[in-house]
mmCIF file with all atom_site columns, C-alpha atoms in Angstrom:
data_model
loop_
_atom_site.group_PDB
_atom_site.id
_atom_site.type_symbol
_atom_site.label_atom_id
_atom_site.label_alt_id
_atom_site.label_comp_id
_atom_site.label_asym_id
_atom_site.label_entity_id
_atom_site.label_seq_id
_atom_site.pdbx_PDB_ins_code
_atom_site.Cartn_x
_atom_site.Cartn_y
_atom_site.Cartn_z
_atom_site.occupancy
_atom_site.B_iso_or_equiv
_atom_site.pdbx_formal_charge
_atom_site.auth_seq_id
_atom_site.auth_comp_id
_atom_site.auth_asym_id
_atom_site.auth_atom_id
_atom_site.pdbx_PDB_model_num
ATOM 1   C CA . ASP A 1 1   ? -2.867  13.923  -0.693  1.00 81.00 ? 748 ASP A CA 1
ATOM 2   C CA . GLN A 1 2   ? -3.501  13.264  -4.357  1.00 81.00 ? 749 GLN A CA 1
ATOM 3   C CA . SER A 1 3   ? -0.084  14.302  -5.886  1.00 78.00 ? 750 SER A CA 1
ATOM 4   C CA . LEU A 1 4   ? 0.923   12.419  -8.849  1.00 77.00 ? 751 LEU A CA 1
ATOM 5   C CA . ASN A 1 5   ? 4.489   11.436  -7.896  1.00 78.00 ? 752 ASN A CA 1
ATOM 6   C CA . ASP A 1 6   ? 5.242   9.494   -10.997 1.00 75.00 ? 753 ASP A CA 1
ATOM 7   C CA . TYR A 1 7   ? 5.448   12.573  -13.194 1.00 66.00 ? 754 TYR A CA 1
ATOM 8   C CA . PRO A 1 8   ? 7.466   13.372  -15.230 1.00 69.00 ? 755 PRO A CA 1
ATOM 9   C CA . SER A 1 9   ? 9.198   10.014  -14.616 1.00 68.00 ? 756 SER A CA 1
ATOM 10  C CA . TYR A 1 10  ? 8.362   6.816   -12.992 1.00 69.00 ? 757 TYR A CA 1
ATOM 11  C CA . THR A 1 11  ? 11.852  6.400   -11.694 1.00 73.00 ? 758 THR A CA 1
ATOM 12  C CA . GLY A 1 12  ? 11.523  9.345   -9.383  1.00 74.00 ? 759 GLY A CA 1
ATOM 13  C CA . SER A 1 13  ? 8.183   8.408   -7.880  1.00 79.00 ? 760 SER A CA 1
ATOM 14  C CA . TYR A 1 14  ? 9.387   7.181   -4.514  1.00 78.00 ? 761 TYR A CA 1
ATOM 15  C CA . GLY A 1 15  ? 11.614  10.125  -3.968  1.00 80.00 ? 762 GLY A CA 1
ATOM 16  C CA . ASN A 1 16  ? 8.744   12.528  -4.805  1.00 83.00 ? 763 ASN A CA 1
ATOM 17  C CA . SER A 1 17  ? 6.246   10.792  -2.602  1.00 86.00 ? 764 SER A CA 1
ATOM 18  C CA . ARG A 1 18  ? 8.794   10.657  0.230   1.00 86.00 ? 765 ARG A CA 1
ATOM 19  C CA . ALA A 1 19  ? 9.081   14.442  -0.058  1.00 89.00 ? 766 ALA A CA 1
ATOM 20  C CA . VAL A 1 20  ? 5.251   14.720  0.149   1.00 90.00 ? 767 VAL A CA 1
ATOM 21  C CA . VAL A 1 21  ? 5.046   12.415  3.189   1.00 91.00 ? 768 VAL A CA 1
ATOM 22  C CA . GLN A 1 22  ? 7.881   14.240  5.017   1.00 92.00 ? 769 GLN A CA 1
ATOM 23  C CA . GLN A 1 23  ? 6.020   17.676  4.338   1.00 94.00 ? 770 GLN A CA 1
ATOM 24  C CA . TYR A 1 24  ? 2.860   16.310  5.929   1.00 94.00 ? 771 TYR A CA 1
ATOM 25  C CA . LEU A 1 25  ? 4.663   14.664  8.844   1.00 94.00 ? 772 LEU A CA 1
ATOM 26  C CA . ALA A 1 26  ? 6.343   18.079  9.583   1.00 96.00 ? 773 ALA A CA 1
ATOM 27  C CA . GLN A 1 27  ? 2.930   19.830  9.300   1.00 96.00 ? 774 GLN A CA 1
ATOM 28  C CA . TYR A 1 28  ? 0.990   17.102  11.296  1.00 96.00 ? 775 TYR A CA 1
ATOM 29  C CA . PRO A 1 29  ? 3.447   15.278  13.695  1.00 93.00 ? 776 PRO A CA 1
ATOM 30  C CA . SER A 1 30  ? 0.526   13.381  15.176  1.00 92.00 ? 777 SER A CA 1
ATOM 31  C CA . ILE A 1 31  ? 0.114   11.255  11.950  1.00 92.00 ? 778 ILE A CA 1
ATOM 32  C CA . LYS A 1 32  ? 0.510   7.671   12.856  1.00 90.00 ? 779 LYS A CA 1
ATOM 33  C CA . VAL A 1 33  ? -0.244  5.818   9.494   1.00 91.00 ? 780 VAL A CA 1
ATOM 34  C CA . VAL A 1 34  ? 0.879   6.638   6.035   1.00 92.00 ? 781 VAL A CA 1
ATOM 35  C CA . LEU A 1 35  ? -0.570  4.754   3.107   1.00 92.00 ? 782 LEU A CA 1
ATOM 36  C CA . ASP A 1 36  ? 1.180   5.047   -0.119  1.00 88.00 ? 783 ASP A CA 1
ATOM 37  C CA . VAL A 1 37  ? -1.216  3.961   -2.786  1.00 90.00 ? 784 VAL A CA 1
ATOM 38  C CA . HIS A 1 38  ? 0.084   2.879   -6.207  1.00 87.00 ? 785 HIS A CA 1
ATOM 39  C CA . ARG A 1 39  ? -0.847  0.509   -9.050  1.00 87.00 ? 786 ARG A CA 1
ATOM 40  C CA . ASP A 1 40  ? 1.161   -2.415  -9.937  1.00 88.00 ? 787 ASP A CA 1
ATOM 41  C CA . ALA A 1 41  ? 2.557   -3.715  -13.287 1.00 87.00 ? 788 ALA A CA 1
ATOM 42  C CA . ILE A 1 42  ? 2.070   -7.390  -13.926 1.00 91.00 ? 789 ILE A CA 1
ATOM 43  C CA . GLU A 1 43  ? 3.008   -9.212  -17.161 1.00 90.00 ? 790 GLU A CA 1
ATOM 44  C CA . ASN A 1 44  ? 2.619   -12.835 -17.996 1.00 91.00 ? 791 ASN A CA 1
ATOM 45  C CA . ASP A 1 45  ? 5.429   -14.837 -19.557 1.00 92.00 ? 792 ASP A CA 1
ATOM 46  C CA . ALA A 1 46  ? 4.497   -13.610 -23.066 1.00 93.00 ? 793 ALA A CA 1
ATOM 47  C CA . GLY A 1 47  ? 4.668   -10.046 -21.991 1.00 92.00 ? 794 GLY A CA 1
ATOM 48  C CA . ALA A 1 48  ? 0.969   -9.299  -21.954 1.00 93.00 ? 795 ALA A CA 1
ATOM 49  C CA . ARG A 1 49  ? -0.039  -6.892  -19.299 1.00 94.00 ? 796 ARG A CA 1
ATOM 50  C CA . MET A 1 50  ? -2.396  -8.348  -16.641 1.00 94.00 ? 797 MET A CA 1
ATOM 51  C CA . ALA A 1 51  ? -5.333  -6.902  -14.777 1.00 95.00 ? 798 ALA A CA 1
ATOM 52  C CA . PRO A 1 52  ? -6.103  -8.855  -11.651 1.00 96.00 ? 799 PRO A CA 1
ATOM 53  C CA . VAL A 1 53  ? -9.771  -8.770  -10.758 1.00 97.00 ? 800 VAL A CA 1
ATOM 54  C CA . VAL A 1 54  ? -12.047 -10.523 -8.288  1.00 98.00 ? 801 VAL A CA 1
ATOM 55  C CA . GLU A 1 55  ? -15.885 -10.345 -8.144  1.00 98.00 ? 802 GLU A CA 1
ATOM 56  C CA . ILE A 1 56  ? -17.224 -9.108  -4.948  1.00 98.00 ? 803 ILE A CA 1
ATOM 57  C CA . GLY A 1 57  ? -20.833 -8.283  -4.276  1.00 96.00 ? 804 GLY A CA 1
ATOM 58  C CA . GLY A 1 58  ? -21.618 -8.932  -7.985  1.00 97.00 ? 805 GLY A CA 1
ATOM 59  C CA . ARG A 1 59  ? -19.040 -6.341  -9.085  1.00 98.00 ? 806 ARG A CA 1
ATOM 60  C CA . LYS A 1 60  ? -15.530 -6.543  -10.417 1.00 98.00 ? 807 LYS A CA 1
ATOM 61  C CA . ALA A 1 61  ? -12.827 -5.073  -8.179  1.00 98.00 ? 808 ALA A CA 1
ATOM 62  C CA . ALA A 1 62  ? -9.158  -4.805  -8.889  1.00 98.00 ? 809 ALA A CA 1
ATOM 63  C CA . GLN A 1 63  ? -7.092  -7.084  -6.576  1.00 98.00 ? 810 GLN A CA 1
ATOM 64  C CA . VAL A 1 64  ? -4.838  -5.320  -4.163  1.00 98.00 ? 811 VAL A CA 1
ATOM 65  C CA . MET A 1 65  ? -1.476  -6.238  -2.710  1.00 97.00 ? 812 MET A CA 1
ATOM 66  C CA . LEU A 1 66  ? 0.038   -4.910  0.479   1.00 97.00 ? 813 LEU A CA 1
ATOM 67  C CA . ILE A 1 67  ? 3.705   -4.543  0.710   1.00 94.00 ? 814 ILE A CA 1
ATOM 68  C CA . ALA A 1 68  ? 5.624   -4.502  3.925   1.00 93.00 ? 815 ALA A CA 1
ATOM 69  C CA . GLY A 1 69  ? 9.224   -3.911  3.959   1.00 92.00 ? 816 GLY A CA 1
ATOM 70  C CA . CYS A 1 70  ? 12.121  -4.630  6.360   1.00 92.00 ? 817 CYS A CA 1
ATOM 71  C CA . ASP A 1 71  ? 15.674  -3.923  7.074   1.00 90.00 ? 818 ASP A CA 1
ATOM 72  C CA . ALA A 1 72  ? 16.813  -7.480  7.082   1.00 87.00 ? 819 ALA A CA 1
ATOM 73  C CA . ASP A 1 73  ? 20.206  -6.963  8.592   1.00 88.00 ? 820 ASP A CA 1
ATOM 74  C CA . GLY A 1 74  ? 19.864  -3.601  10.130  1.00 87.00 ? 821 GLY A CA 1
ATOM 75  C CA . GLY A 1 75  ? 22.322  -2.126  7.691   1.00 88.00 ? 822 GLY A CA 1
ATOM 76  C CA . TRP A 1 76  ? 20.197  0.960   6.683   1.00 86.00 ? 823 TRP A CA 1
ATOM 77  C CA . GLY A 1 77  ? 19.991  2.186   10.280  1.00 86.00 ? 824 GLY A CA 1
ATOM 78  C CA . ASP A 1 78  ? 16.800  4.313   9.516   1.00 89.00 ? 825 ASP A CA 1
ATOM 79  C CA . PHE A 1 79  ? 14.150  1.551   9.517   1.00 90.00 ? 826 PHE A CA 1
ATOM 80  C CA . PRO A 1 80  ? 14.315  0.250   13.130  1.00 86.00 ? 827 PRO A CA 1
ATOM 81  C CA . ARG A 1 81  ? 10.619  -0.343  13.690  1.00 89.00 ? 828 ARG A CA 1
ATOM 82  C CA . TRP A 1 82  ? 9.828   -2.248  10.514  1.00 93.00 ? 829 TRP A CA 1
ATOM 83  C CA . GLU A 1 83  ? 8.184   -5.007  12.542  1.00 93.00 ? 830 GLU A CA 1
ATOM 84  C CA . GLU A 1 84  ? 5.305   -2.546  13.452  1.00 93.00 ? 831 GLU A CA 1
ATOM 85  C CA . ASN A 1 85  ? 4.622   -2.036  9.677   1.00 93.00 ? 832 ASN A CA 1
ATOM 86  C CA . LEU A 1 86  ? 4.635   -5.849  9.133   1.00 95.00 ? 833 LEU A CA 1
ATOM 87  C CA . ARG A 1 87  ? 2.129   -6.281  12.003  1.00 95.00 ? 834 ARG A CA 1
ATOM 88  C CA . LEU A 1 88  ? -0.093  -3.604  10.572  1.00 95.00 ? 835 LEU A CA 1
ATOM 89  C CA . ALA A 1 89  ? 0.143   -5.169  7.183   1.00 96.00 ? 836 ALA A CA 1
ATOM 90  C CA . LEU A 1 90  ? -0.779  -8.641  8.547   1.00 97.00 ? 837 LEU A CA 1
ATOM 91  C CA . ARG A 1 91  ? -3.828  -7.239  10.395  1.00 97.00 ? 838 ARG A CA 1
ATOM 92  C CA . VAL A 1 92  ? -5.049  -5.355  7.306   1.00 97.00 ? 839 VAL A CA 1
ATOM 93  C CA . GLN A 1 93  ? -4.354  -8.551  5.107   1.00 98.00 ? 840 GLN A CA 1
ATOM 94  C CA . GLU A 1 94  ? -6.367  -10.630 7.563   1.00 98.00 ? 841 GLU A CA 1
ATOM 95  C CA . SER A 1 95  ? -9.261  -8.090  7.548   1.00 98.00 ? 842 SER A CA 1
ATOM 96  C CA . LEU A 1 96  ? -9.277  -8.021  3.832   1.00 98.00 ? 843 LEU A CA 1
ATOM 97  C CA . GLU A 1 97  ? -9.473  -11.847 3.576   1.00 98.00 ? 844 GLU A CA 1
ATOM 98  C CA . THR A 1 98  ? -12.175 -12.019 6.200   1.00 98.00 ? 845 THR A CA 1
ATOM 99  C CA . LEU A 1 99  ? -14.492 -9.378  4.696   1.00 98.00 ? 846 LEU A CA 1
ATOM 100 C CA . TYR A 1 100 ? -13.693 -9.825  0.995   1.00 98.00 ? 847 TYR A CA 1
ATOM 101 C CA . PRO A 1 101 ? -12.084 -13.096 0.242   1.00 98.00 ? 848 PRO A CA 1
ATOM 102 C CA . GLY A 1 102 ? -9.906  -13.053 -2.834  1.00 98.00 ? 849 GLY A CA 1
ATOM 103 C CA . LEU A 1 103 ? -9.616  -9.229  -2.937  1.00 98.00 ? 850 LEU A CA 1
ATOM 104 C CA . ALA A 1 104 ? -6.008  -9.258  -1.613  1.00 98.00 ? 851 ALA A CA 1
ATOM 105 C CA . ARG A 1 105 ? -3.114  -11.014 -3.473  1.00 97.00 ? 852 ARG A CA 1
ATOM 106 C CA . PRO A 1 106 ? -0.566  -12.525 -1.216  1.00 97.00 ? 853 PRO A CA 1
ATOM 107 C CA . LEU A 1 107 ? 1.246   -10.122 1.021   1.00 96.00 ? 854 LEU A CA 1
ATOM 108 C CA . ASN A 1 108 ? 4.579   -9.084  -0.398  1.00 95.00 ? 855 ASN A CA 1
ATOM 109 C CA . PHE A 1 109 ? 7.232   -8.953  2.339   1.00 94.00 ? 856 PHE A CA 1
ATOM 110 C CA . SER A 1 110 ? 10.641  -7.848  1.065   1.00 90.00 ? 857 SER A CA 1
ATOM 111 C CA . ASN A 1 111 ? 13.948  -6.283  2.211   1.00 92.00 ? 858 ASN A CA 1
ATOM 112 C CA . SER A 1 112 ? 12.894  -2.884  0.770   1.00 90.00 ? 859 SER A CA 1
ATOM 113 C CA . LYS A 1 113 ? 11.871  0.469   2.180   1.00 88.00 ? 860 LYS A CA 1
ATOM 114 C CA . TYR A 1 114 ? 9.579   2.067   -0.442  1.00 87.00 ? 861 TYR A CA 1
ATOM 115 C CA . ASN A 1 115 ? 9.345   4.968   2.138   1.00 87.00 ? 862 ASN A CA 1
ATOM 116 C CA . MET A 1 116 ? 7.797   2.697   4.747   1.00 90.00 ? 863 MET A CA 1
ATOM 117 C CA . ASN A 1 117 ? 10.492  3.971   7.129   1.00 90.00 ? 864 ASN A CA 1
ATOM 118 C CA . ALA A 1 118 ? 8.716   7.305   7.420   1.00 89.00 ? 865 ALA A CA 1
ATOM 119 C CA . THR A 1 119 ? 6.484   6.041   10.216  1.00 89.00 ? 866 THR A CA 1
ATOM 120 C CA . PRO A 1 120 ? 5.936   2.722   12.125  1.00 88.00 ? 867 PRO A CA 1
ATOM 121 C CA . GLY A 1 121 ? 2.453   2.696   10.590  1.00 90.00 ? 868 GLY A CA 1
ATOM 122 C CA . SER A 1 122 ? 3.413   2.788   6.803   1.00 92.00 ? 869 SER A CA 1
ATOM 123 C CA . LEU A 1 123 ? 2.140   0.520   4.180   1.00 92.00 ? 870 LEU A CA 1
ATOM 124 C CA . LEU A 1 124 ? 2.482   0.490   0.401   1.00 92.00 ? 871 LEU A CA 1
ATOM 125 C CA . VAL A 1 125 ? -0.822  -0.467  -1.181  1.00 95.00 ? 872 VAL A CA 1
ATOM 126 C CA . GLU A 1 126 ? -0.885  -1.622  -4.940  1.00 95.00 ? 873 GLU A CA 1
ATOM 127 C CA . VAL A 1 127 ? -4.486  -1.273  -6.236  1.00 97.00 ? 874 VAL A CA 1
ATOM 128 C CA . GLY A 1 128 ? -4.750  -3.369  -9.510  1.00 95.00 ? 875 GLY A CA 1
ATOM 129 C CA . THR A 1 129 ? -2.436  -2.581  -12.325 1.00 93.00 ? 876 THR A CA 1
ATOM 130 C CA . GLU A 1 130 ? -2.312  0.029   -15.036 1.00 92.00 ? 877 GLU A CA 1
ATOM 131 C CA . VAL A 1 131 ? -4.657  -2.045  -17.098 1.00 94.00 ? 878 VAL A CA 1
ATOM 132 C CA . ASN A 1 132 ? -7.509  -2.400  -14.502 1.00 96.00 ? 879 ASN A CA 1
ATOM 133 C CA . THR A 1 133 ? -10.444 -0.155  -15.172 1.00 96.00 ? 880 THR A CA 1
ATOM 134 C CA . VAL A 1 134 ? -10.990 2.963   -13.088 1.00 96.00 ? 881 VAL A CA 1
ATOM 135 C CA . SER A 1 135 ? -14.276 1.555   -11.758 1.00 98.00 ? 882 SER A CA 1
ATOM 136 C CA . GLU A 1 136 ? -12.462 -1.685  -10.714 1.00 98.00 ? 883 GLU A CA 1
ATOM 137 C CA . ALA A 1 137 ? -9.741  0.352   -8.869  1.00 97.00 ? 884 ALA A CA 1
ATOM 138 C CA . VAL A 1 138 ? -12.151 2.672   -7.214  1.00 97.00 ? 885 VAL A CA 1
ATOM 139 C CA . TYR A 1 139 ? -14.391 -0.208  -5.966  1.00 98.00 ? 886 TYR A CA 1
ATOM 140 C CA . ALA A 1 140 ? -11.287 -1.869  -4.681  1.00 98.00 ? 887 ALA A CA 1
ATOM 141 C CA . GLY A 1 141 ? -10.291 1.312   -2.856  1.00 97.00 ? 888 GLY A CA 1
ATOM 142 C CA . GLN A 1 142 ? -13.737 1.469   -1.206  1.00 98.00 ? 889 GLN A CA 1
ATOM 143 C CA . LEU A 1 143 ? -13.395 -2.128  -0.052  1.00 98.00 ? 890 LEU A CA 1
ATOM 144 C CA . VAL A 1 144 ? -9.861  -1.582  1.271   1.00 98.00 ? 891 VAL A CA 1
ATOM 145 C CA . GLY A 1 145 ? -11.165 1.443   3.129   1.00 97.00 ? 892 GLY A CA 1
ATOM 146 C CA . GLN A 1 146 ? -13.836 -0.675  4.774   1.00 98.00 ? 893 GLN A CA 1
ATOM 147 C CA . ALA A 1 147 ? -11.351 -3.434  5.839   1.00 98.00 ? 894 ALA A CA 1
ATOM 148 C CA . LEU A 1 148 ? -8.753  -0.815  6.893   1.00 96.00 ? 895 LEU A CA 1
ATOM 149 C CA . ALA A 1 149 ? -11.040 1.162   9.184   1.00 96.00 ? 896 ALA A CA 1
ATOM 150 C CA . PRO A 1 150 ? -11.574 -1.441  12.014  1.00 96.00 ? 897 PRO A CA 1
ATOM 151 C CA . VAL A 1 151 ? -7.868  -2.297  11.892  1.00 96.00 ? 898 VAL A CA 1
ATOM 152 C CA . LEU A 1 152 ? -6.865  1.331   12.349  1.00 93.00 ? 899 LEU A CA 1
ATOM 153 C CA . GLU A 1 153 ? -9.411  1.799   15.018  1.00 92.00 ? 900 GLU A CA 1
ATOM 154 C CA . ALA A 1 154 ? -8.094  -1.190  17.024  1.00 91.00 ? 901 ALA A CA 1
ATOM 155 C CA . THR A 1 155 ? -4.368  -0.380  16.213  1.00 81.00 ? 902 THR A CA 1
ATOM 156 C CA . VAL A 1 156 ? -4.060  3.361   16.656  1.00 74.00 ? 903 VAL A CA 1
ATOM 157 C CA . GLY A 1 157 ? -7.393  4.397   18.119  1.00 69.00 ? 904 GLY A CA 1
ATOM 158 C CA . GLY A 1 158 ? -10.096 6.592   16.870  1.00 53.00 ? 905 GLY A CA 1
ATOM 159 C CA . GLY A 1 159 ? -9.826  10.387  16.468  1.00 47.00 ? 906 GLY A CA 1
#
């Protein structure tokens, strides 16, 4: 899905994307993995926006960051299988580092949902920032796809 869920306001983006995910899960209940793709926002101490890049195969790629959430104390009650998301994130992180060293920033593991409670195969993927070029982001997306494919094949099976 290519919906722009941060329009008209960024503050409603997760609620908007949650509605889109729920619609697809209702239509296709066999979905096992949901990737919510975003761009990050990074500023240095002086407030300048940052565009994290790495060179891979002689080309610049936006660095990516995987986010895995958890329900640290079980208080939400609607995120009981967060460990499965974490395992998936760790497998993808390992694949990224093996195939494309430096492409992935450190995994962000936090007491957050970010819609990752939709399926036990949900990840939030931050591809660069709003100041990375489109070509850097597209190339990073291609590399993520190449690293993700074998993980999904091994984790949830083909077809």
